[in-house]
mmCIF file of C-alpha atoms and ligand atoms in Angstrom:
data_model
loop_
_atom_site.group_PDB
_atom_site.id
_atom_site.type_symbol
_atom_site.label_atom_id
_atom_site.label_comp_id
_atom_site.label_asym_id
_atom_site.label_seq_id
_atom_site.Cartn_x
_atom_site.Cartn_y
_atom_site.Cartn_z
ATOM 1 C CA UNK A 26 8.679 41.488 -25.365
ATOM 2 C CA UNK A 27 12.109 39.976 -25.806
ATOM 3 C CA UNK A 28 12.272 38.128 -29.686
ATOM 4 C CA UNK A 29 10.395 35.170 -30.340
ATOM 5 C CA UNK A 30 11.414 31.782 -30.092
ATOM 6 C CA UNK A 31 12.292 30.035 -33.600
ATOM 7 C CA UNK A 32 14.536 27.194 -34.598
ATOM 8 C CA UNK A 33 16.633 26.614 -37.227
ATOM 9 C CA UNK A 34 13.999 25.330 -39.605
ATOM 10 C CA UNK A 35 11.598 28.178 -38.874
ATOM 11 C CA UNK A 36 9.110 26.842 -36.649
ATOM 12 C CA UNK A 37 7.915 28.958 -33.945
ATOM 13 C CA UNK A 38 8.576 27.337 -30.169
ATOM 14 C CA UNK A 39 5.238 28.380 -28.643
ATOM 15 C CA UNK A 40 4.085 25.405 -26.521
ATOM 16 C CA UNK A 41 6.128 24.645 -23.259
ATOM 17 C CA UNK A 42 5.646 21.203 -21.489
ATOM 18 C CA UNK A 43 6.736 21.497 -17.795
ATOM 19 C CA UNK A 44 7.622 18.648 -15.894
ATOM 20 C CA UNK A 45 7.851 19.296 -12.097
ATOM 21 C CA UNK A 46 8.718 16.010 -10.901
ATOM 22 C CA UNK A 47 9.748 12.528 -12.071
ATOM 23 C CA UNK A 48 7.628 11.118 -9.424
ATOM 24 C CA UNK A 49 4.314 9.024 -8.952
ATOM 25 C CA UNK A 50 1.775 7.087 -7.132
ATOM 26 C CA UNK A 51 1.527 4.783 -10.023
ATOM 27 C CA UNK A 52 3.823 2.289 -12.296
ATOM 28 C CA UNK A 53 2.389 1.964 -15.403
ATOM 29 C CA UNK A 54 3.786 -0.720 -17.683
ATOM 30 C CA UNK A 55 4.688 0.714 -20.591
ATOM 31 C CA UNK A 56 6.071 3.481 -18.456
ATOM 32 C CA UNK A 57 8.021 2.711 -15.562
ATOM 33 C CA UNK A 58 9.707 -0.705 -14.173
ATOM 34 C CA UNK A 59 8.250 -1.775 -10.853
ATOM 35 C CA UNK A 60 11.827 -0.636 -9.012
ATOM 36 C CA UNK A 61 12.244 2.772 -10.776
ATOM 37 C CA UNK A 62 14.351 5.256 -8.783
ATOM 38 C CA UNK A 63 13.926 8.426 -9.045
ATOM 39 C CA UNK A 64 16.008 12.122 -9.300
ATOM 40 C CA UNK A 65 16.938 12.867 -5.555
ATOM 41 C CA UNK A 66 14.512 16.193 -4.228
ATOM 42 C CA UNK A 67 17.563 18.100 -3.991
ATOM 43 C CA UNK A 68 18.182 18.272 -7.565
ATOM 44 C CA UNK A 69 14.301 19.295 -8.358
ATOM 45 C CA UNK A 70 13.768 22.699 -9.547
ATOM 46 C CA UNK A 71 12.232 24.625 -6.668
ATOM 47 C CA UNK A 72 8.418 26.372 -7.249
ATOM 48 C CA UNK A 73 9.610 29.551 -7.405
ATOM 49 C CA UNK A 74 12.311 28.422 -10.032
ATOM 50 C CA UNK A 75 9.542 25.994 -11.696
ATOM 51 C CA UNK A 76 7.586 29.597 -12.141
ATOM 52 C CA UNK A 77 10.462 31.699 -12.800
ATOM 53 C CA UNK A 78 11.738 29.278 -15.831
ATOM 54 C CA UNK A 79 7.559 29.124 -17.437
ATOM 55 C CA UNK A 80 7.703 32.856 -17.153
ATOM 56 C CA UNK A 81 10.802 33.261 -19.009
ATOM 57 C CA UNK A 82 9.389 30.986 -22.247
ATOM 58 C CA UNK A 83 6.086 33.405 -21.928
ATOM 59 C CA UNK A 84 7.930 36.356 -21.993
ATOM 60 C CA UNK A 85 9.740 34.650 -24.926
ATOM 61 C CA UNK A 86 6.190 34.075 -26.737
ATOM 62 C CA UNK A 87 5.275 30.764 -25.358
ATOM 63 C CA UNK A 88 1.415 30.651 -25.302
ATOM 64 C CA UNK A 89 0.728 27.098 -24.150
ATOM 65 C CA UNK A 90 2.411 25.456 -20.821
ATOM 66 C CA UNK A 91 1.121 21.807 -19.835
ATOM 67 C CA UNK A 92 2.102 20.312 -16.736
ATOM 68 C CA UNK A 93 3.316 17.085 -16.740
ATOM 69 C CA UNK A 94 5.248 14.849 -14.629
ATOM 70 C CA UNK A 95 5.488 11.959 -13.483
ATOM 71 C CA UNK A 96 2.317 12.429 -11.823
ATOM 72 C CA UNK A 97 1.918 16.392 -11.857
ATOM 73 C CA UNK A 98 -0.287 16.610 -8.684
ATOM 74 C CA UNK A 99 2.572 14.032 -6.220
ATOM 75 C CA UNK A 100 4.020 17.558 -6.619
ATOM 76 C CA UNK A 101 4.185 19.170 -3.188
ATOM 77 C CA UNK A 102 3.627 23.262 -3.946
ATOM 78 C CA UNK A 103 2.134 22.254 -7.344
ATOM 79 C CA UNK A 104 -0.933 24.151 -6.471
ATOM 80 C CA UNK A 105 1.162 27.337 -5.648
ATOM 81 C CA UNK A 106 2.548 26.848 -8.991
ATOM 82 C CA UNK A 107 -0.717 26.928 -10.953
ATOM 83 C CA UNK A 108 -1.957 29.730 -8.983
ATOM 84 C CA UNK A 109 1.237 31.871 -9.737
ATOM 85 C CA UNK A 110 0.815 31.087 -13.481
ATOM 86 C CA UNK A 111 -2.378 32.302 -13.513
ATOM 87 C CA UNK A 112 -1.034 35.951 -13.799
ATOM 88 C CA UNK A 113 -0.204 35.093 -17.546
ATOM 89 C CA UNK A 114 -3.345 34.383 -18.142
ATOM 90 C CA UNK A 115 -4.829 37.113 -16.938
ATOM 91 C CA UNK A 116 -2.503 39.464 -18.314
ATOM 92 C CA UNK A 117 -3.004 37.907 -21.446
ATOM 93 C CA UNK A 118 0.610 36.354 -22.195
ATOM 94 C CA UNK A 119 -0.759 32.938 -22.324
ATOM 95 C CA UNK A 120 -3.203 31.655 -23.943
ATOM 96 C CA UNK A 121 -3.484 28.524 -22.067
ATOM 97 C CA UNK A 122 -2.531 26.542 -19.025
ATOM 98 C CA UNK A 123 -3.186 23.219 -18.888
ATOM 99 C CA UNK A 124 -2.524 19.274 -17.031
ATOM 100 C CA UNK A 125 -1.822 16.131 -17.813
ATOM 101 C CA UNK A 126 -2.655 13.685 -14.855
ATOM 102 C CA UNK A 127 -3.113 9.605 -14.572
ATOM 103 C CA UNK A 128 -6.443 11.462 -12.301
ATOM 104 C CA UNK A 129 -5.928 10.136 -8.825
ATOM 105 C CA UNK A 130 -5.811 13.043 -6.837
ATOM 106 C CA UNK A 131 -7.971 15.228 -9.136
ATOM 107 C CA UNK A 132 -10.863 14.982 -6.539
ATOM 108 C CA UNK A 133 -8.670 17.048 -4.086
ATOM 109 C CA UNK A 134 -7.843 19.172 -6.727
ATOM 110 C CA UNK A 135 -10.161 20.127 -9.477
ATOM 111 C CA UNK A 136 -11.010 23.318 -7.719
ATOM 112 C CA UNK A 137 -8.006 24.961 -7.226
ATOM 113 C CA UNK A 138 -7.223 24.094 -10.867
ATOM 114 C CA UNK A 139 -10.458 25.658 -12.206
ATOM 115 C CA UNK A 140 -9.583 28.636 -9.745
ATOM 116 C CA UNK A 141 -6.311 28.781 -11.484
ATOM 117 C CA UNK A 142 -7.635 29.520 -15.124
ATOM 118 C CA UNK A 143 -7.142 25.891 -15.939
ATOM 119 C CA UNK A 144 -9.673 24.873 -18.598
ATOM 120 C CA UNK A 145 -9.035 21.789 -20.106
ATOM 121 C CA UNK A 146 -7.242 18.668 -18.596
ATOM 122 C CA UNK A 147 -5.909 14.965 -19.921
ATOM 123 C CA UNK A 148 -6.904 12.544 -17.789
ATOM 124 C CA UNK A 149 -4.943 9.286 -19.140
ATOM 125 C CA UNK A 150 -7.058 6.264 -18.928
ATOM 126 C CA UNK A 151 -6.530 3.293 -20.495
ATOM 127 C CA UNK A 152 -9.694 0.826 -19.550
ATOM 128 C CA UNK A 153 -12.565 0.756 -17.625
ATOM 129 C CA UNK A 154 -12.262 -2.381 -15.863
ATOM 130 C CA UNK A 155 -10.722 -2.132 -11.995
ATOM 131 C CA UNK A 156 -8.741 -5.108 -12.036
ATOM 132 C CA UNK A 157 -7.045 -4.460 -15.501
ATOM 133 C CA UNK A 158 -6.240 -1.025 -14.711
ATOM 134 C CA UNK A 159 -4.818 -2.710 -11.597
ATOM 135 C CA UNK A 160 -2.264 -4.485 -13.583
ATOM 136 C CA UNK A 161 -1.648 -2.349 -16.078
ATOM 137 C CA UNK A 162 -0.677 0.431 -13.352
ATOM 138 C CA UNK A 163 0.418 -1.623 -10.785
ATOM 139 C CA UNK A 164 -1.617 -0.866 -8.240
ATOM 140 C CA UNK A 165 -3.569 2.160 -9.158
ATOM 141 C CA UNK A 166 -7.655 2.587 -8.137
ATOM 142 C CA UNK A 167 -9.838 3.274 -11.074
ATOM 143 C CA UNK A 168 -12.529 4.450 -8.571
ATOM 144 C CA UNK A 169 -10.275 7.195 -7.532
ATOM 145 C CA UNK A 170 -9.708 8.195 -11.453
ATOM 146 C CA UNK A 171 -13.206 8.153 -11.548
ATOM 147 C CA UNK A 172 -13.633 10.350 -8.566
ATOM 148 C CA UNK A 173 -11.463 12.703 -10.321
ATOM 149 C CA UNK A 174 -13.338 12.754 -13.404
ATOM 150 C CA UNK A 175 -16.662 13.528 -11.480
ATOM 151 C CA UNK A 176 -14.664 16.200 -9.800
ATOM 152 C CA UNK A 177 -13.483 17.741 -13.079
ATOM 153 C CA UNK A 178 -16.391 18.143 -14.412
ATOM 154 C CA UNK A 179 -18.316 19.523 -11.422
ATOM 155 C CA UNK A 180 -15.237 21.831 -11.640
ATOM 156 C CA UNK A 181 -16.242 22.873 -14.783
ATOM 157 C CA UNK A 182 -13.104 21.276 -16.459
ATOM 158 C CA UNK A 183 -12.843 19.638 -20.146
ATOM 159 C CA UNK A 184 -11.476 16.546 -19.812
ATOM 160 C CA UNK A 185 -9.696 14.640 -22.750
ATOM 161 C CA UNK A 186 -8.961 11.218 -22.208
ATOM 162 C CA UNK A 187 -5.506 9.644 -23.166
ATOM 163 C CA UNK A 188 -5.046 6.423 -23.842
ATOM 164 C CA UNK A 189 -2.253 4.309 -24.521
ATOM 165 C CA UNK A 190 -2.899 1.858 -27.616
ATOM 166 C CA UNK A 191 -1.673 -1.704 -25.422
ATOM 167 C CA UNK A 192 -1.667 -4.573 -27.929
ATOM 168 C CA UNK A 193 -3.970 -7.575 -26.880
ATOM 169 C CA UNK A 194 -6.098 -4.924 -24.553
ATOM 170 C CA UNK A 195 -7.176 -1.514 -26.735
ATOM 171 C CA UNK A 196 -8.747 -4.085 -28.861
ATOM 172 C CA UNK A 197 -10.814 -4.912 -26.374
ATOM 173 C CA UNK A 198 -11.126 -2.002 -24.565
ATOM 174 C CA UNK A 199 -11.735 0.439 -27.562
ATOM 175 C CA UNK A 200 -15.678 -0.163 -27.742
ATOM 176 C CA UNK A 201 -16.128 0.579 -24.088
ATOM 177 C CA UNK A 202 -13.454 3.995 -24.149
ATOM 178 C CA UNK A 203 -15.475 5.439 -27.352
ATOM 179 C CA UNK A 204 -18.669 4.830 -25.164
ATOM 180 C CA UNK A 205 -17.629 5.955 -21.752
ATOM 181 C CA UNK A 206 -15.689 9.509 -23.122
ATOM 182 C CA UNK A 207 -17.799 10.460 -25.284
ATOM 183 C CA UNK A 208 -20.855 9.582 -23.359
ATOM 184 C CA UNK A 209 -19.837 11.910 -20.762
ATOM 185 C CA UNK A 210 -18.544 14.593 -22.916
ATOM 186 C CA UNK A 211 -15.145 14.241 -23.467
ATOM 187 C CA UNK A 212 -12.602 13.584 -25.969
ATOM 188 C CA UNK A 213 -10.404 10.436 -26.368
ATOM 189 C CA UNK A 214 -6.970 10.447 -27.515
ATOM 190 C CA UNK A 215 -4.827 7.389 -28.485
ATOM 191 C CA UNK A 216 -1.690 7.184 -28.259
ATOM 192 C CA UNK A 217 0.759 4.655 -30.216
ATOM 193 C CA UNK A 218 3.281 3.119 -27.260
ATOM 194 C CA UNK A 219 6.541 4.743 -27.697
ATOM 195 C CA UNK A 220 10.502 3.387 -26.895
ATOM 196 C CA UNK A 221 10.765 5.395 -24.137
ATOM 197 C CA UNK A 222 12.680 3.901 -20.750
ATOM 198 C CA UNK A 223 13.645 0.663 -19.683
ATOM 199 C CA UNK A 224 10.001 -0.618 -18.402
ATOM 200 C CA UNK A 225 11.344 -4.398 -17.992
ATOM 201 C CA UNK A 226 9.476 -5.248 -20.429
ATOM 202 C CA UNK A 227 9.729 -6.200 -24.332
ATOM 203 C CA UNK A 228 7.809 -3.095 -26.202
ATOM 204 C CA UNK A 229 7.349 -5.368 -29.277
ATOM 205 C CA UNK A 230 4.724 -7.020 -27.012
ATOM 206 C CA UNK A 231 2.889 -3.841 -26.586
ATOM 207 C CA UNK A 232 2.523 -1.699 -29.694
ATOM 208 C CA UNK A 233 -0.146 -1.850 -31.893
ATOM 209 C CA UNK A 234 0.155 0.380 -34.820
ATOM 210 C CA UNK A 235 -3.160 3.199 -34.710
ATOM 211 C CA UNK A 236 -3.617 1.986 -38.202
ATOM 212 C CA UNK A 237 -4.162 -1.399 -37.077
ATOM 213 C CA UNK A 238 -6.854 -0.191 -34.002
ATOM 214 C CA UNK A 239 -8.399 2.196 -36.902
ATOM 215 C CA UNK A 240 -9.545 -0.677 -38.898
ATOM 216 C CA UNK A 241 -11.193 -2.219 -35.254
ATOM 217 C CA UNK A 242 -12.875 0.982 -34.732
ATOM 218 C CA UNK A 243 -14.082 1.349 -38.022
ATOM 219 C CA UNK A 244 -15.634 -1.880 -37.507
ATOM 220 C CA UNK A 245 -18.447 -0.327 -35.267
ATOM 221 C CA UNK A 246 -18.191 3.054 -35.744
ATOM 222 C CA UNK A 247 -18.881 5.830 -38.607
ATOM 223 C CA UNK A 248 -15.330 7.865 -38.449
ATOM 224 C CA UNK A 249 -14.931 11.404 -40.703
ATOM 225 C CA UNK A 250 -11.211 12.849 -40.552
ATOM 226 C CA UNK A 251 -11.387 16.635 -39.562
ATOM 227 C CA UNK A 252 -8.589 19.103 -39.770
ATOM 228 C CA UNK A 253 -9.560 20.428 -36.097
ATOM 229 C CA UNK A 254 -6.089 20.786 -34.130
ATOM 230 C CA UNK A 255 -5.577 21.446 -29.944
ATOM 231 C CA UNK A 256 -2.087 23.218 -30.620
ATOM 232 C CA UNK A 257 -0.660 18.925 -29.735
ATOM 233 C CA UNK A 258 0.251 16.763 -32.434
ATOM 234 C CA UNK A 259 -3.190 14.821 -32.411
ATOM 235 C CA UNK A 260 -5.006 14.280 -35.730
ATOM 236 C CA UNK A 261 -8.878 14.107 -35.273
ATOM 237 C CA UNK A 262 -12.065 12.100 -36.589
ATOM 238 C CA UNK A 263 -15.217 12.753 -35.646
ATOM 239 C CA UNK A 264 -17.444 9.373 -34.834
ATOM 240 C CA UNK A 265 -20.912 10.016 -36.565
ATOM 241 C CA UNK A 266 -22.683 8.265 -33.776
ATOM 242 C CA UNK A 267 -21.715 9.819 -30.832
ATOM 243 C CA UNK A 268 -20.584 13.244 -32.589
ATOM 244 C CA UNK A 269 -17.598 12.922 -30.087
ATOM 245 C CA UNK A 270 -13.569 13.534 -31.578
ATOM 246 C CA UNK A 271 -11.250 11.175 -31.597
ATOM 247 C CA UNK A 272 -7.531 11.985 -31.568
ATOM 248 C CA UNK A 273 -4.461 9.470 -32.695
ATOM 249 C CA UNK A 274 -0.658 10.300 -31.747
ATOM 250 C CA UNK A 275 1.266 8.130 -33.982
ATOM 251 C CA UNK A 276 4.586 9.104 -33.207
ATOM 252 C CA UNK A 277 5.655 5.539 -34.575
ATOM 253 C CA UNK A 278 3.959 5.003 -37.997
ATOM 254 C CA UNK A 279 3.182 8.846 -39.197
ATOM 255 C CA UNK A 280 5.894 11.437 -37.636
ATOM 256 C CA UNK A 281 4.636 14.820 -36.773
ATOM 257 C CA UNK A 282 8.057 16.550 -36.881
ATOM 258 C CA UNK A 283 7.493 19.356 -39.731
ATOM 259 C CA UNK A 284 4.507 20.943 -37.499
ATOM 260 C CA UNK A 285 6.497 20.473 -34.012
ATOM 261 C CA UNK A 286 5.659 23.854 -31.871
ATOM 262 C CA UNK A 287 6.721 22.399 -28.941
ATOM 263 C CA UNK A 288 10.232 22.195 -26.063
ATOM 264 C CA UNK A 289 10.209 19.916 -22.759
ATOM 265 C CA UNK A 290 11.683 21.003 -19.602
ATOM 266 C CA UNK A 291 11.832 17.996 -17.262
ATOM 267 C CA UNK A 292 11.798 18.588 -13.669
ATOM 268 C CA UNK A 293 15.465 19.131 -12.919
ATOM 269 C CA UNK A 294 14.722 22.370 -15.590
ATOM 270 C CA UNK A 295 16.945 20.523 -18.703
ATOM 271 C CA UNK A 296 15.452 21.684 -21.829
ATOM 272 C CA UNK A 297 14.870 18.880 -23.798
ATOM 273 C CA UNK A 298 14.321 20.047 -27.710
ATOM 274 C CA UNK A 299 12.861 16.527 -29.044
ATOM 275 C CA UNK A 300 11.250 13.680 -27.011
ATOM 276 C CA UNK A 301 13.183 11.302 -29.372
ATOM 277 C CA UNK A 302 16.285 12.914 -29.316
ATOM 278 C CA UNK A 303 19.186 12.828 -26.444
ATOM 279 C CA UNK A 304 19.458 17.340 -26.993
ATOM 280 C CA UNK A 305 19.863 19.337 -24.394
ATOM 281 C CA UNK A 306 20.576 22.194 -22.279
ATOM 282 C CA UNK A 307 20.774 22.613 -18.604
ATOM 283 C CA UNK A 308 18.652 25.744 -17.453
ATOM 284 C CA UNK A 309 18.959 24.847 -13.935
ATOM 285 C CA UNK A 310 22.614 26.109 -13.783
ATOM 286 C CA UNK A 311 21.692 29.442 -15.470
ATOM 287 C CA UNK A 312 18.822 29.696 -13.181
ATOM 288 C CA UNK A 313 20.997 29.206 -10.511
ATOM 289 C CA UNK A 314 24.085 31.216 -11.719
ATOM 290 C CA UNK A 315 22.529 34.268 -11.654
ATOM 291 C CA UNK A 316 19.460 36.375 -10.473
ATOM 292 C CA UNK A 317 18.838 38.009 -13.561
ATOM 293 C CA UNK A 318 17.564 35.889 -16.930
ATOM 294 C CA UNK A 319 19.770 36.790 -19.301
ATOM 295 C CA UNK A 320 22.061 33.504 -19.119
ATOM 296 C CA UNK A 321 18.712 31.889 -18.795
ATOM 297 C CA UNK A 322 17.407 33.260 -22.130
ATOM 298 C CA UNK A 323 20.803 32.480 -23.817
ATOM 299 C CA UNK A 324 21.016 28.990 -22.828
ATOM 300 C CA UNK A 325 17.117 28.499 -24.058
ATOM 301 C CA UNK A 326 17.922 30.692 -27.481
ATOM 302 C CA UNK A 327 20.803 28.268 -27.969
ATOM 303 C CA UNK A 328 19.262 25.539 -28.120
ATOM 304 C CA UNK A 329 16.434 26.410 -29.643
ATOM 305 C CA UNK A 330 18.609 27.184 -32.745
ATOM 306 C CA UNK A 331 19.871 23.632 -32.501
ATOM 307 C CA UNK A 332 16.534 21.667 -31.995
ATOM 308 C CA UNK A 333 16.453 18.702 -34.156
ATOM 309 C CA UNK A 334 14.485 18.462 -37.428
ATOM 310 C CA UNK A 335 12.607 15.101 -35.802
ATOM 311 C CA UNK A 336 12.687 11.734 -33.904
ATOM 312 C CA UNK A 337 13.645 8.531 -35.420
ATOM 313 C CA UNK A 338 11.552 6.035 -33.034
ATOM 314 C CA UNK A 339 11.703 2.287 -33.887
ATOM 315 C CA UNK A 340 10.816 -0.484 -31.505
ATOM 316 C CA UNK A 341 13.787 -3.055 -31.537
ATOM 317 C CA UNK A 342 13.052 -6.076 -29.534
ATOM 318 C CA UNK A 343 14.555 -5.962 -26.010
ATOM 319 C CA UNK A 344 15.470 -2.140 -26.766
ATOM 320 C CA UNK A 345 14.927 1.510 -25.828
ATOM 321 C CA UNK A 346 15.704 3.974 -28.380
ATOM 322 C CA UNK A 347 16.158 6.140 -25.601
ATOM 323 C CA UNK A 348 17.079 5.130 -22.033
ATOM 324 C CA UNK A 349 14.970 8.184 -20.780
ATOM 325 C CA UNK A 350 11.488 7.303 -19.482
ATOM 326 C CA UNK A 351 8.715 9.121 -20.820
ATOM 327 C CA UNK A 352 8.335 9.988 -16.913
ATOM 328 C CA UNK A 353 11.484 11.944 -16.723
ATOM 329 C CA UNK A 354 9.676 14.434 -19.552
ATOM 330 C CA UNK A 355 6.047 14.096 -19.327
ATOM 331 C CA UNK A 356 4.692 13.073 -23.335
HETATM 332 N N1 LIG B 429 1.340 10.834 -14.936
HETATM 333 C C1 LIG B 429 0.628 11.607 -15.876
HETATM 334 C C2 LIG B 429 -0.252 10.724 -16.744
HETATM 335 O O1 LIG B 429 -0.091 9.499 -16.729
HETATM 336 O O2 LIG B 429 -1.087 11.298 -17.436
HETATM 337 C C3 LIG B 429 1.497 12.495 -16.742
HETATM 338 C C4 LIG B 429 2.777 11.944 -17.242
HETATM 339 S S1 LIG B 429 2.628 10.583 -18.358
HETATM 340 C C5 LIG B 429 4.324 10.208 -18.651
HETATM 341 C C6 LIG B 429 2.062 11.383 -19.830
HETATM 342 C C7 LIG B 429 1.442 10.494 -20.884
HETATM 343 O O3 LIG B 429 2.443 9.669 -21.418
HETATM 344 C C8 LIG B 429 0.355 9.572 -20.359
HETATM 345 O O4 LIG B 429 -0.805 9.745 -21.165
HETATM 346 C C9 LIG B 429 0.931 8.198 -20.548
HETATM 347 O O5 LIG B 429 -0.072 7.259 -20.853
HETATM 348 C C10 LIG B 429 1.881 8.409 -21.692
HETATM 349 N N2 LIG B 429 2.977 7.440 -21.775
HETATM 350 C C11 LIG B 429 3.799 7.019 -20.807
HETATM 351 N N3 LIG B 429 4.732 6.153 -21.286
HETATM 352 C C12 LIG B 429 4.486 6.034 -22.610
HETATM 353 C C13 LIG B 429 5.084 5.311 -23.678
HETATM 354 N N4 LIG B 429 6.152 4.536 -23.479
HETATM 355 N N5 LIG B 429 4.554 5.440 -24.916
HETATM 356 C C14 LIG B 429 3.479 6.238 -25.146
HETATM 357 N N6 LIG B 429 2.877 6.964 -24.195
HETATM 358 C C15 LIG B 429 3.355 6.855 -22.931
HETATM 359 FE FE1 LIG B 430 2.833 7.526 -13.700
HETATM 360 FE FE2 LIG B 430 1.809 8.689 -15.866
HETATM 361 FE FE3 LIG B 430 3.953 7.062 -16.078
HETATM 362 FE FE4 LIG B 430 1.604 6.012 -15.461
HETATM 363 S S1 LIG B 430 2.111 7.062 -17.372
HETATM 364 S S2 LIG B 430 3.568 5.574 -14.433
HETATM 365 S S3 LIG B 430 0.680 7.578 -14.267
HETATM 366 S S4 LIG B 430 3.882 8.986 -15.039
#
């Protein structure tokens, strides 16, 4: 195997998140503006160069590729993708391959995914009421999410819930979430609202610090911290009652940068070294330049060496800190 990847502060890069389109079916709030415009097709990495770029990070000692998107599964050829993938897991390369998905079309596609060697999937929900998850995705079905869900598991997929911590409706929704996941076997993850994209919207109405919705939970239920990790910058507590996990992403009030295992390509194939950071590199060109991967390796060693030591997030009324949606790159 060609060397492994490290960066200039010595962590290992061993967790790839592949986005393979900016596209979706949905417009979530803190995500999107209603008029978004998106990459033109054209520019998109092709499958075959979608599964030619994840190869070269495994070969390079990445053992953990989530799909992302935009809405992964919009992805025409997606499937072919997963299934071509696969080969790493059999061979043994990577450990795991894995989805995250707002769950629309996981009816259609739960099999294939299972057939693929996926295992686990997020599924990211943020209430359980059809007319609030209406608004809040403008537009979306929560009976098709549900579909999906009933699909995964039939499928024989785990299922980890994401949801994003909305100020003025987690607080209400919380209860419910805790109930619903872990009533049906599955994790919950919260996620603190990040500065991501122009949504239209002022993000000092939507974030509520996980600190804050701690103290609500706690209200109700028994929490005990563990040190269990899923290779993703969640920390875990365990709710006595329902012996279900819960996860928190607090990329705003607790930074994870000193543990960060992790690179974003975004569907266009630019490496992206941070989520909070404007680094780059274009792998599309070397790709494209030649048939062989050694420009391709270069331009991913370089900047790997250069990958910032963290993100510096802060929400500024009226203000990105970075004009990139978090649909260009996935989460
Ligand atoms: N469409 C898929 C989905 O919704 O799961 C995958 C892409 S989506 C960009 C990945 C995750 O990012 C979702 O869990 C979504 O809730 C989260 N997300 C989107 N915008 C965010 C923001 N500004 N702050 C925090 N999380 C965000
Ligand atoms: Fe689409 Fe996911 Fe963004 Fe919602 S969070 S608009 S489902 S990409």
């Amino acid at each position: 195997m060609a060397c492994a990847l490290s960066d200039g502060f010595g962590r290992r890069i061993t967790y790839l998140r592949l986005s393979v389109t900016d596209r979706c079916d949905l417009r979530c709030v803190y995500c999107m503006a209603e008029d978004t415009s998106f990459v033109p097709r054209r520019e998109l990495l092709r499958i075959e160069e979608l599964d030619r770029l994840a190869s070269a990070f495994v070969a390079r000692g990445v053992t953990k590729i989530r799909i992302t998107g935009g809405e992964p599964l919009v992805r025409k050829g997606v499937m072919t993708l997963f299934a071509g993938l696969s080969r790493h897991l059999e061979g043994g390369a990577l450990g795991e391959l894995t989805l995250t998905t707002n769950g629309t079309l996981l009816a259609t596609h739960a099999e294939a995914l299972a057939a693929a060697g996926v295992r686990r999937v997020n599924v990211s929900l943020d209430t359980l009421d059809a007319e609030r998850y209406r608004a809040i995705t403008r537009g979306g079905s929560l009976a098709a999410v549900m579909d999906g869900l009933r699909a995964a598991k039939a499928a024989g997929l785990r299922v980890k819930l994401n949801a994003v911590a909305l100020k003025g409706i987690v607080e209400e929704e919380i209860h419910d979430l805790i109930a619903f996941a872990h009533g049906n076997g599955m994790d919950l993850t919260l996620i603190e609202t990040m500065p991501l994209g122009d949504v239209g919207a002022d993000r000092t109405e939507q974030y509520l610090p996980l600190t804050t919705l701690r103290r609500i939970i706690e209200s109700r239920w028994a929490l005990a911290d563990t040190s269990e990790r899923t290779g993703g910058p969640a920390r875990y507590a365990r709710i006595a009652e329902t012996g279900g996990r819960i996860g928190f992403i607090t990329p705003m009030s607790h930074s994870f940068c000193e543990s960060c295992n992790r690179v974003r390509v975004s569907a266009t194939g630019t490496l992206y070294t941070c989520l909070g950071q404007e680094d780059r590199a274009d792998l599309r060109a070397a790709i494209r330049g030649s048939e062989a991967d050694d420009a391709l390796h270069a331009a991913i060693d370089a900047a790997i060496r250069a990958k910032p030591r963290g993100h510096d997030f802060r929400i500024e009324r009226g203000r990105p800190t970075l004009s990139r949606p978090m649909s260009a790159l996935g989460g």
